[in-house]
mmCIF file of C-alpha atoms in Angstrom:
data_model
loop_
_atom_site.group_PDB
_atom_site.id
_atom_site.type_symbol
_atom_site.label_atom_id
_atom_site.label_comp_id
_atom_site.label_asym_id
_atom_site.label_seq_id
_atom_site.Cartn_x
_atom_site.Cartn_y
_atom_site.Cartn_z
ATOM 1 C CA UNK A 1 -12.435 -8.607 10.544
ATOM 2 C CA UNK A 2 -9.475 -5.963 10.469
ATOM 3 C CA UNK A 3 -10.444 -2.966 8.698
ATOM 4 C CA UNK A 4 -8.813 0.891 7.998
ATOM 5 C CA UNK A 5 -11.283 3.817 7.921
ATOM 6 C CA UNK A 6 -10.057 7.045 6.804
ATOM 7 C CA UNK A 7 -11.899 10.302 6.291
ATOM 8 C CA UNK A 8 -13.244 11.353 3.088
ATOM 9 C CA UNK A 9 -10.948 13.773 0.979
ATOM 10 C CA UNK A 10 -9.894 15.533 -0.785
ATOM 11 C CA UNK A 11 -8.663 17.884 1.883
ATOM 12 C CA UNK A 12 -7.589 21.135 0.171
ATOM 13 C CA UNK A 13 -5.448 23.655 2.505
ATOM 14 C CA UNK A 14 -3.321 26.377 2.141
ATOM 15 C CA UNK A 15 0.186 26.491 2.509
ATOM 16 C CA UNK A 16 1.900 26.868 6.062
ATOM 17 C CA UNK A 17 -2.212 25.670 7.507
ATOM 18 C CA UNK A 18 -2.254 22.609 9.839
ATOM 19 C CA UNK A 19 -3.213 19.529 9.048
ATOM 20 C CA UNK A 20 -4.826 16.603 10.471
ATOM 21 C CA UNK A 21 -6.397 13.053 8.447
ATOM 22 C CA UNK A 22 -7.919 10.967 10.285
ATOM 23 C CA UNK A 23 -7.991 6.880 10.593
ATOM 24 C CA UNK A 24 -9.179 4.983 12.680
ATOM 25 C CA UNK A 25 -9.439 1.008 13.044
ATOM 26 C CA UNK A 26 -10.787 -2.430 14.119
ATOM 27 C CA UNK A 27 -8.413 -4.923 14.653
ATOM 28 C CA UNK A 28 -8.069 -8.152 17.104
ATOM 29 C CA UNK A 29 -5.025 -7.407 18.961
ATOM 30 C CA UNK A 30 -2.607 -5.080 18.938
ATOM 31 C CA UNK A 31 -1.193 -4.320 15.600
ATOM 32 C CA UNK A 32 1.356 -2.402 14.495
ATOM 33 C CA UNK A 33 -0.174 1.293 12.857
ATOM 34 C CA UNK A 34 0.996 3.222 9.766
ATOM 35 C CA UNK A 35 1.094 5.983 7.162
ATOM 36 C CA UNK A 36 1.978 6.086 3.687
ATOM 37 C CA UNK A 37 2.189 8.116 1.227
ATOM 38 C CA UNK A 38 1.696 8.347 -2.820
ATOM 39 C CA UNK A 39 3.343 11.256 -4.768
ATOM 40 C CA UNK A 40 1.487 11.580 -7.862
ATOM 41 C CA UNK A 41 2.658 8.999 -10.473
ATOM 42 C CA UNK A 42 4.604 6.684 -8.012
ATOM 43 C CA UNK A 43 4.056 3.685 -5.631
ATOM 44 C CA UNK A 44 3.141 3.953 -1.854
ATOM 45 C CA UNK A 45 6.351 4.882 0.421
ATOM 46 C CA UNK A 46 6.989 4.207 4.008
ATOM 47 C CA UNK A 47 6.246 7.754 6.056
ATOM 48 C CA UNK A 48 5.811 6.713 9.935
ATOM 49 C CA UNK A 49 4.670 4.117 11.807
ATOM 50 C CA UNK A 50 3.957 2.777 15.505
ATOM 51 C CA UNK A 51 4.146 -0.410 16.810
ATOM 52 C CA UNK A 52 2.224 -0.541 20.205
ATOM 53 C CA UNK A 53 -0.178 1.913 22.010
ATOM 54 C CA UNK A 54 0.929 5.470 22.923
ATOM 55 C CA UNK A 55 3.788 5.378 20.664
ATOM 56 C CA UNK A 56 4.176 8.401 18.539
ATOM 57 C CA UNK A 57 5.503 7.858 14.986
ATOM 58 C CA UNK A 58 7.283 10.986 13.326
ATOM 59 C CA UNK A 59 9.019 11.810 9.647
ATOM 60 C CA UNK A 60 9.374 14.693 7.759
ATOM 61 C CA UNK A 61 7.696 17.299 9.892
ATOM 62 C CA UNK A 62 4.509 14.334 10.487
ATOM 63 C CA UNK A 63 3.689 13.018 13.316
ATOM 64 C CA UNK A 64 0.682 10.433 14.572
ATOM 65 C CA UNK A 65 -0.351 8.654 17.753
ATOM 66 C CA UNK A 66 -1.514 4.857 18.617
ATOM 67 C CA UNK A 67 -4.388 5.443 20.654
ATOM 68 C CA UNK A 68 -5.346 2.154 22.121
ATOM 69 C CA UNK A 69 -8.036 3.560 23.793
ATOM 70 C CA UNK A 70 -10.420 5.631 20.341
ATOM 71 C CA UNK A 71 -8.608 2.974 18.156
ATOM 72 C CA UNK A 72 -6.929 5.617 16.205
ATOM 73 C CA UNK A 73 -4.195 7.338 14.510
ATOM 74 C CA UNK A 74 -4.113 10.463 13.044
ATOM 75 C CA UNK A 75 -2.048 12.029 10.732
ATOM 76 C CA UNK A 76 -1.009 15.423 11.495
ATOM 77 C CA UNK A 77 1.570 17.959 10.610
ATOM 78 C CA UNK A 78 1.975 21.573 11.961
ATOM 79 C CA UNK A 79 2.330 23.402 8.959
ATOM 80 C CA UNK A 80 1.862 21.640 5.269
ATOM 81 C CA UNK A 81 3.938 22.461 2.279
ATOM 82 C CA UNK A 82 2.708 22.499 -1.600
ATOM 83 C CA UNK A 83 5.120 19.745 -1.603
ATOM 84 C CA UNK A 84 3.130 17.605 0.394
ATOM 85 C CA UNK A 85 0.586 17.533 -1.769
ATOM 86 C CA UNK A 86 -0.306 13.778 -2.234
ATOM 87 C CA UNK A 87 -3.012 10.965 -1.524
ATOM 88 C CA UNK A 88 -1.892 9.600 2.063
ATOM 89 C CA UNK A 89 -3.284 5.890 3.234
ATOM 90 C CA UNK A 90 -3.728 4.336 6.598
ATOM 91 C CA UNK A 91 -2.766 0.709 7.077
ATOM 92 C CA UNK A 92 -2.448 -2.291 10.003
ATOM 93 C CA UNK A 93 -0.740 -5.000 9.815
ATOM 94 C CA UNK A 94 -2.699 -7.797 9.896
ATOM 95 C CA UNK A 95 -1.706 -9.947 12.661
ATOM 96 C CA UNK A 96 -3.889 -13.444 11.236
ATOM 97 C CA UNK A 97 -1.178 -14.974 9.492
ATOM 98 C CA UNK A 98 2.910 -15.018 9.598
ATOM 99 C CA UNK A 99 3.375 -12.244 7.260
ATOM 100 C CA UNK A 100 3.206 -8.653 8.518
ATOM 101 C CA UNK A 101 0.814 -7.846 5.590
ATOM 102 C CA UNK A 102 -1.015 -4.728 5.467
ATOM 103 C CA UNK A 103 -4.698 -3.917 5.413
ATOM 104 C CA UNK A 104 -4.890 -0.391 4.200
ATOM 105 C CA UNK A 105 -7.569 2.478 4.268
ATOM 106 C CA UNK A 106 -8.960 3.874 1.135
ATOM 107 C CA UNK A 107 -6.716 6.723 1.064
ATOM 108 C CA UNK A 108 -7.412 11.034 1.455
ATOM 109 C CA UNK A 109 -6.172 13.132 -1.245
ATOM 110 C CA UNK A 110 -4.729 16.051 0.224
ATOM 111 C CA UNK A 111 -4.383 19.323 -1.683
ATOM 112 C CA UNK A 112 -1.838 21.930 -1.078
ATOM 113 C CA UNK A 113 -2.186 25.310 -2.311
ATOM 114 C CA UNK A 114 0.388 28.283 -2.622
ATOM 115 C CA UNK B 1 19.698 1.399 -6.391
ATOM 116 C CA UNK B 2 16.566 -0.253 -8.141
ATOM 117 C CA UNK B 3 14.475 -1.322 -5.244
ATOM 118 C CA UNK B 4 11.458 -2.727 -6.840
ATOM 119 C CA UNK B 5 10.707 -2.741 -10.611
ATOM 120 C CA UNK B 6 7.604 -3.454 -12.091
ATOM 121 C CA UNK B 7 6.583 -3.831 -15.949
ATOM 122 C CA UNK B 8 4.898 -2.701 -18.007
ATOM 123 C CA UNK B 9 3.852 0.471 -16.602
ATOM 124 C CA UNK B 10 0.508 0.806 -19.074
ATOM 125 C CA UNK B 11 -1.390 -2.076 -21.255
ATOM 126 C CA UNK B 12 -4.168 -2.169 -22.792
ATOM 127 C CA UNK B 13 -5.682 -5.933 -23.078
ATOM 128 C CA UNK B 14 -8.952 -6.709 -24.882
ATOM 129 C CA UNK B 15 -11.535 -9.194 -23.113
ATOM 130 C CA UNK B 16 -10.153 -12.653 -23.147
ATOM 131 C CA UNK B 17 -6.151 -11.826 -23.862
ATOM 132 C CA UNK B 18 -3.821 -13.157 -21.078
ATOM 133 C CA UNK B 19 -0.810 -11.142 -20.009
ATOM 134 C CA UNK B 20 1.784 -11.450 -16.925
ATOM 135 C CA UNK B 21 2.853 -7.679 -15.103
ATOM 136 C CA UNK B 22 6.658 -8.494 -14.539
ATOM 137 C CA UNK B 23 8.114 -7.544 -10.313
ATOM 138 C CA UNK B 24 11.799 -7.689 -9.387
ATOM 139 C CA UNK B 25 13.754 -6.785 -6.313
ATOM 140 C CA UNK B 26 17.211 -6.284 -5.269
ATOM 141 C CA UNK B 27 17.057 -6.202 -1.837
ATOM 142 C CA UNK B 28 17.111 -9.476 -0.962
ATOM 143 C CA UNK B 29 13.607 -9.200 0.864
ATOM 144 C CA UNK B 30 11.585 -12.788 1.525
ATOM 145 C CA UNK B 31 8.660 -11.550 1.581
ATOM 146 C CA UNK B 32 6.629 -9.998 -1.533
ATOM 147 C CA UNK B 33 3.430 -8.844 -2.332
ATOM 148 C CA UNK B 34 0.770 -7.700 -5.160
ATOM 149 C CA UNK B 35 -1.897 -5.210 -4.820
ATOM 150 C CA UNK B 36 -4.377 -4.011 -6.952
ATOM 151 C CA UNK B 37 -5.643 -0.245 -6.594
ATOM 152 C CA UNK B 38 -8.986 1.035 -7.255
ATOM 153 C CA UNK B 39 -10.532 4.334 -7.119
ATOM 154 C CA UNK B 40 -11.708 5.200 -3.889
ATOM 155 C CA UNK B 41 -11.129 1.823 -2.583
ATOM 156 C CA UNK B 42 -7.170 1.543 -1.427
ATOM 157 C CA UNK B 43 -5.431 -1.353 -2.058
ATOM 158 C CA UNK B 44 -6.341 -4.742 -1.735
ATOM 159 C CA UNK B 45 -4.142 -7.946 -1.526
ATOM 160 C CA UNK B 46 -4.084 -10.160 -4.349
ATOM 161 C CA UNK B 47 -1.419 -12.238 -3.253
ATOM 162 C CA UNK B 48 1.548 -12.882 -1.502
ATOM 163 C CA UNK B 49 4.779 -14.706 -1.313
ATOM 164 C CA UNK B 50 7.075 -15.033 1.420
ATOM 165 C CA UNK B 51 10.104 -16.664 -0.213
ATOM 166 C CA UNK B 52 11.310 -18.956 -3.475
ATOM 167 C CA UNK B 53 8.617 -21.413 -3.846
ATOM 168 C CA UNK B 54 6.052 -20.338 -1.487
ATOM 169 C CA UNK B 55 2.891 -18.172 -2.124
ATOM 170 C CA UNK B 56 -0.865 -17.901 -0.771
ATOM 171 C CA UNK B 57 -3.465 -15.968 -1.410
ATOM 172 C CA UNK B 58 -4.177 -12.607 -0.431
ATOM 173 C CA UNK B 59 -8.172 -10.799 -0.377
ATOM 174 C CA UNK B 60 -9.058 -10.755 -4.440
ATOM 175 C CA UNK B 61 -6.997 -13.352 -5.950
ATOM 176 C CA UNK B 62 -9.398 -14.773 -8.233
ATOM 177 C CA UNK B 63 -8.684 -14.234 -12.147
ATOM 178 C CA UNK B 64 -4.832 -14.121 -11.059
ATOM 179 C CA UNK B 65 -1.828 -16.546 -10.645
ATOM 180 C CA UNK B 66 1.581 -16.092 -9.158
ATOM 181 C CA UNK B 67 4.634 -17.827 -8.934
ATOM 182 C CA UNK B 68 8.191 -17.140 -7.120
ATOM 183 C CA UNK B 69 11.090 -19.142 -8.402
ATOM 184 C CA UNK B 70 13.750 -17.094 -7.163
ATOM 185 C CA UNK B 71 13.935 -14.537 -4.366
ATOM 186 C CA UNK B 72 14.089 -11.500 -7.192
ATOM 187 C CA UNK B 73 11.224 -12.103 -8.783
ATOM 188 C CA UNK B 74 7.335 -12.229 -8.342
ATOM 189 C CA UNK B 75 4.959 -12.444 -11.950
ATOM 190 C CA UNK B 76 1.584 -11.872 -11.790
ATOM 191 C CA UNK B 77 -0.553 -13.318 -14.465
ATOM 192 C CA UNK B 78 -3.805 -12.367 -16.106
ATOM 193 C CA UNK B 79 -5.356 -15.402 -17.654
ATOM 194 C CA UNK B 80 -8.454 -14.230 -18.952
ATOM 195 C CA UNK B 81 -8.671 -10.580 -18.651
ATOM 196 C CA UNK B 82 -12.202 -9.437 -17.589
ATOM 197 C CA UNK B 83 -13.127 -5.146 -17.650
ATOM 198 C CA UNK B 84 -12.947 -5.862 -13.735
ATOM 199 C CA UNK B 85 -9.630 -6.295 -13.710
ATOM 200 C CA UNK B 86 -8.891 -2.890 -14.685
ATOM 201 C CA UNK B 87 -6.975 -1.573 -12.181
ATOM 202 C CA UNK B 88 -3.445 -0.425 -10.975
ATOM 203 C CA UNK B 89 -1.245 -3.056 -9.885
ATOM 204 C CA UNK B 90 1.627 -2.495 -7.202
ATOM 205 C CA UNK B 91 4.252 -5.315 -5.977
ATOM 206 C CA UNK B 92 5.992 -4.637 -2.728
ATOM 207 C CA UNK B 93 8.294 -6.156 -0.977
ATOM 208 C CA UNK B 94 8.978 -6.073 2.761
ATOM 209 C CA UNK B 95 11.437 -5.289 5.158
ATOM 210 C CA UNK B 96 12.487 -7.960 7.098
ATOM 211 C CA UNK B 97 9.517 -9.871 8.866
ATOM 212 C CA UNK B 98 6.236 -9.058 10.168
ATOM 213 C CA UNK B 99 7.950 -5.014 9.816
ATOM 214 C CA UNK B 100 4.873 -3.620 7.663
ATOM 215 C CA UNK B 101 7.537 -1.343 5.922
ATOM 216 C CA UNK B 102 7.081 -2.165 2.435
ATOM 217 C CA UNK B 103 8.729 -1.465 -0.405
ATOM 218 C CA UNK B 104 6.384 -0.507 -3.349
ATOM 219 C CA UNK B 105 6.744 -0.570 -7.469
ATOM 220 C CA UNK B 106 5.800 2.262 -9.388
ATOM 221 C CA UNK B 107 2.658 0.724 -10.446
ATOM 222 C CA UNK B 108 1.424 -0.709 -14.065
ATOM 223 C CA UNK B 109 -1.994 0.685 -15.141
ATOM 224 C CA UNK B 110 -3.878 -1.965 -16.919
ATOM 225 C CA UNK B 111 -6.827 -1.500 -18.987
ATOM 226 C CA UNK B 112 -9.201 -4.410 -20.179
ATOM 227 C CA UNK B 113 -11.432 -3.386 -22.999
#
Protein backbone atom coordinates (compact mmCIF):
# COMPACT_ATOMS: atom_id res chain seq x y z
CA UNK A 1 0.00 0.00 0.00
CA UNK A 2 0.78 3.89 0.08
CA UNK A 3 3.09 4.71 2.74
CA UNK A 4 5.26 8.12 4.02
CA UNK A 5 8.78 7.50 5.41
CA UNK A 6 10.48 10.27 7.01
CA UNK A 7 13.83 10.39 8.75
CA UNK A 8 14.24 9.98 12.34
CA UNK A 9 14.45 13.33 14.42
CA UNK A 10 14.82 15.25 16.30
CA UNK A 11 17.07 17.32 14.12
CA UNK A 12 18.67 20.02 16.32
CA UNK A 13 20.53 22.98 14.30
CA UNK A 14 21.66 26.22 14.86
CA UNK A 15 20.26 29.26 13.75
CA UNK A 16 20.97 30.69 10.12
CA UNK A 17 22.38 26.45 9.39
CA UNK A 18 20.67 24.70 6.42
CA UNK A 19 18.32 22.36 6.58
CA UNK A 20 17.14 19.39 4.85
CA UNK A 21 14.27 16.37 6.19
CA UNK A 22 13.89 13.87 4.27
CA UNK A 23 10.67 11.71 2.95
CA UNK A 24 10.36 9.58 0.77
CA UNK A 25 7.35 7.31 -0.54
CA UNK A 26 5.51 4.33 -2.14
CA UNK A 27 2.55 5.05 -3.82
CA UNK A 28 0.57 3.54 -7.03
CA UNK A 29 0.40 6.41 -9.27
CA UNK A 30 1.18 9.67 -9.20
CA UNK A 31 0.03 11.49 -6.19
CA UNK A 32 0.05 14.73 -5.23
CA UNK A 33 3.24 15.41 -2.39
CA UNK A 34 3.24 17.60 0.74
CA UNK A 35 4.58 19.27 3.88
CA UNK A 36 3.09 20.31 6.97
CA UNK A 37 3.83 21.69 9.76
CA UNK A 38 2.88 21.65 13.73
CA UNK A 39 3.85 24.68 15.94
CA UNK A 40 3.93 23.46 19.35
CA UNK A 41 0.39 23.32 20.87
CA UNK A 42 -1.58 23.64 17.52
CA UNK A 43 -2.98 21.49 14.63
CA UNK A 44 -1.07 20.59 11.36
CA UNK A 45 -1.02 23.66 8.74
CA UNK A 46 -0.66 23.63 5.05
CA UNK A 47 3.28 24.66 4.21
CA UNK A 48 3.93 23.50 0.40
CA UNK A 49 2.96 21.08 -1.77
CA UNK A 50 3.44 19.53 -5.43
CA UNK A 51 1.18 17.98 -7.52
CA UNK A 52 3.10 16.04 -10.31
CA UNK A 53 6.83 15.12 -10.83
CA UNK A 54 9.54 17.82 -11.02
CA UNK A 55 7.39 20.37 -9.57
CA UNK A 56 8.97 22.39 -6.88
CA UNK A 57 6.72 23.49 -3.98
CA UNK A 58 7.90 26.72 -2.02
CA UNK A 59 6.54 28.87 1.26
CA UNK A 60 8.10 30.77 3.69
CA UNK A 61 11.74 30.52 2.74
CA UNK A 62 10.98 26.24 2.14
CA UNK A 63 11.23 24.67 -0.67
CA UNK A 64 10.92 20.69 -1.84
CA UNK A 65 11.01 18.69 -5.05
CA UNK A 66 8.72 15.70 -6.58
CA UNK A 67 11.21 13.40 -7.69
CA UNK A 68 9.45 10.80 -9.70
CA UNK A 69 12.41 9.10 -10.30
CA UNK A 70 14.05 8.34 -5.98
CA UNK A 71 10.30 8.68 -5.03
CA UNK A 72 11.03 11.60 -2.89
CA UNK A 73 10.61 14.94 -1.47
CA UNK A 74 12.64 16.70 0.69
CA UNK A 75 12.20 19.42 2.80
CA UNK A 76 14.76 21.99 2.72
CA UNK A 77 15.35 25.56 3.63
CA UNK A 78 18.58 27.66 3.20
CA UNK A 79 18.91 29.10 6.41
CA UNK A 80 16.43 28.04 9.53
CA UNK A 81 15.14 30.44 12.08
CA UNK A 82 14.44 29.66 16.01
CA UNK A 83 11.06 30.32 14.75
CA UNK A 84 10.90 27.39 12.78
CA UNK A 85 11.28 25.32 15.37
CA UNK A 86 8.46 22.67 15.03
CA UNK A 87 7.64 18.87 14.25
CA UNK A 88 7.21 18.89 10.28
CA UNK A 89 5.20 15.73 8.54
CA UNK A 90 5.27 14.33 5.08
CA UNK A 91 2.01 13.27 3.47
CA UNK A 92 0.39 11.82 -0.12
CA UNK A 93 -2.69 11.92 -1.03
CA UNK A 94 -4.05 8.81 -1.39
CA UNK A 95 -5.34 8.38 -4.76
CA UNK A 96 -7.68 4.82 -3.83
CA UNK A 97 -10.78 6.48 -3.20
CA UNK A 98 -12.67 9.95 -4.24
CA UNK A 99 -11.39 11.92 -1.43
CA UNK A 100 -7.95 13.52 -1.65
CA UNK A 101 -7.17 12.08 1.85
CA UNK A 102 -3.80 12.11 3.19
CA UNK A 103 -1.46 9.37 4.28
CA UNK A 104 1.12 11.08 6.37
CA UNK A 105 4.73 10.24 7.65
CA UNK A 106 5.47 9.97 11.27
CA UNK A 107 6.74 13.35 11.57
CA UNK A 108 10.73 14.93 12.47
CA UNK A 109 10.97 17.24 15.27
CA UNK A 110 13.20 19.87 14.31
CA UNK A 111 15.08 21.97 16.87
CA UNK A 112 16.24 25.44 16.40
CA UNK A 113 18.76 26.94 18.51
CA UNK A 114 19.91 30.69 18.99
CA UNK B 1 -12.34 33.78 11.22
CA UNK B 2 -12.84 30.37 13.14
CA UNK B 3 -11.77 27.84 10.62
CA UNK B 4 -12.07 24.64 12.44
CA UNK B 5 -13.00 24.24 16.15
CA UNK B 6 -12.65 21.32 18.05
CA UNK B 7 -13.79 20.51 21.81
CA UNK B 8 -12.78 19.77 24.42
CA UNK B 9 -9.22 20.40 24.15
CA UNK B 10 -8.23 17.87 27.32
CA UNK B 11 -10.45 14.92 29.05
CA UNK B 12 -9.77 12.59 31.10
CA UNK B 13 -12.25 9.39 30.74
CA UNK B 14 -11.98 6.31 32.98
CA UNK B 15 -12.23 2.71 31.26
CA UNK B 16 -15.72 2.13 30.08
CA UNK B 17 -17.13 6.03 30.06
CA UNK B 18 -18.36 7.17 26.58
CA UNK B 19 -17.74 10.71 25.41
CA UNK B 20 -18.15 12.57 21.85
CA UNK B 21 -14.94 15.29 20.87
CA UNK B 22 -17.18 18.10 19.27
CA UNK B 23 -15.65 19.55 15.21
CA UNK B 24 -17.16 22.57 13.47
CA UNK B 25 -16.28 24.51 10.38
CA UNK B 26 -17.12 27.66 8.74
CA UNK B 27 -15.82 27.34 5.58
CA UNK B 28 -18.24 25.66 3.90
CA UNK B 29 -15.78 22.67 3.05
CA UNK B 30 -17.56 19.06 1.96
CA UNK B 31 -15.18 17.18 2.88
CA UNK B 32 -14.02 16.44 6.67
CA UNK B 33 -11.86 14.34 8.44
CA UNK B 34 -10.64 12.83 12.00
CA UNK B 35 -7.26 11.79 12.92
CA UNK B 36 -5.84 10.42 15.80
CA UNK B 37 -2.05 11.23 16.72
CA UNK B 38 0.32 9.06 18.43
CA UNK B 39 3.79 9.41 19.50
CA UNK B 40 6.13 8.63 16.96
CA UNK B 41 3.53 7.31 14.73
CA UNK B 42 1.86 10.49 12.67
CA UNK B 43 -1.53 10.54 12.12
CA UNK B 44 -3.78 8.01 11.15
CA UNK B 45 -7.35 8.25 9.63
CA UNK B 46 -10.15 7.36 11.70
CA UNK B 47 -12.72 8.51 9.53
CA UNK B 48 -14.02 10.61 7.05
CA UNK B 49 -16.95 12.44 5.67
CA UNK B 50 -17.36 14.06 2.50
CA UNK B 51 -20.65 15.93 2.92
CA UNK B 52 -24.18 16.02 5.12
CA UNK B 53 -25.08 12.48 5.45
CA UNK B 54 -22.22 10.67 4.09
CA UNK B 55 -19.19 9.11 5.96
CA UNK B 56 -16.78 5.93 5.61
CA UNK B 57 -14.21 4.73 7.30
CA UNK B 58 -10.79 5.77 7.41
CA UNK B 59 -7.45 3.26 8.73
CA UNK B 60 -8.37 2.80 12.75
CA UNK B 61 -11.96 3.34 13.04
CA UNK B 62 -12.79 0.71 15.36
CA UNK B 63 -13.99 1.85 19.01
CA UNK B 64 -15.31 5.14 17.15
CA UNK B 65 -18.55 6.45 15.45
CA UNK B 66 -19.25 9.51 13.40
CA UNK B 67 -22.01 11.23 12.05
CA UNK B 68 -22.48 14.51 9.72
CA UNK B 69 -25.89 16.06 9.75
CA UNK B 70 -25.02 19.30 8.51
CA UNK B 71 -22.07 20.58 6.51
CA UNK B 72 -20.60 22.45 9.91
CA UNK B 73 -20.31 19.79 11.90
CA UNK B 74 -18.47 16.36 12.33
CA UNK B 75 -18.76 14.45 16.20
CA UNK B 76 -16.68 11.84 16.96
CA UNK B 77 -17.78 9.45 19.58
CA UNK B 78 -16.05 7.25 22.11
CA UNK B 79 -18.34 4.48 23.13
CA UNK B 80 -16.39 2.51 25.35
CA UNK B 81 -13.19 4.16 26.06
CA UNK B 82 -10.26 1.65 26.16
CA UNK B 83 -6.34 3.05 27.53
CA UNK B 84 -5.69 2.57 23.63
CA UNK B 85 -7.57 5.20 22.74
CA UNK B 86 -5.44 7.63 24.37
CA UNK B 87 -4.41 9.78 21.92
CA UNK B 88 -4.69 13.31 20.29
CA UNK B 89 -7.50 13.78 18.09
CA UNK B 90 -7.46 16.36 15.06
CA UNK B 91 -10.57 17.09 12.59
CA UNK B 92 -9.73 18.71 9.32
CA UNK B 93 -11.45 19.79 6.76
CA UNK B 94 -10.43 20.17 3.12
CA UNK B 95 -10.12 22.52 0.51
CA UNK B 96 -12.14 21.93 -2.24
CA UNK B 97 -11.74 18.29 -3.72
CA UNK B 98 -9.12 15.81 -3.99
CA UNK B 99 -6.72 19.36 -3.00
CA UNK B 100 -4.87 17.58 0.08
CA UNK B 101 -4.82 21.14 1.70
CA UNK B 102 -6.46 20.56 4.86
CA UNK B 103 -7.61 22.52 7.34
CA UNK B 104 -6.73 21.19 10.88
CA UNK B 105 -8.33 21.74 14.65
CA UNK B 106 -6.22 22.51 17.40
CA UNK B 107 -6.39 19.10 18.71
CA UNK B 108 -8.21 17.55 22.02
CA UNK B 109 -5.85 15.40 24.16
CA UNK B 110 -7.75 12.55 25.57
CA UNK B 111 -6.71 10.40 28.30
CA UNK B 112 -8.40 6.96 29.21
CA UNK B 113 -7.48 5.75 32.63
Amino acid sequence: GNSVTQMEGPVTLSEEAFLTINCTYTATGYPSLFWYVQYPGEGLQLLLKATKADDKGSNKGFEATYRKETTSFHLEKGSVQVSDSAVYFCALSDLSGNTGKLIFGQGTTLQVKP
Amino acid sequence: NAGVTQTPKFRILKIGQSMTLQCTQDMNHNYMYWYRQDPGMGLKLIYYSVGAGITDKGEVPNGYNVSRSTTEDFPLRLELAAPSQTSVYFCASERGTNTGELFFGEGSRLTVL
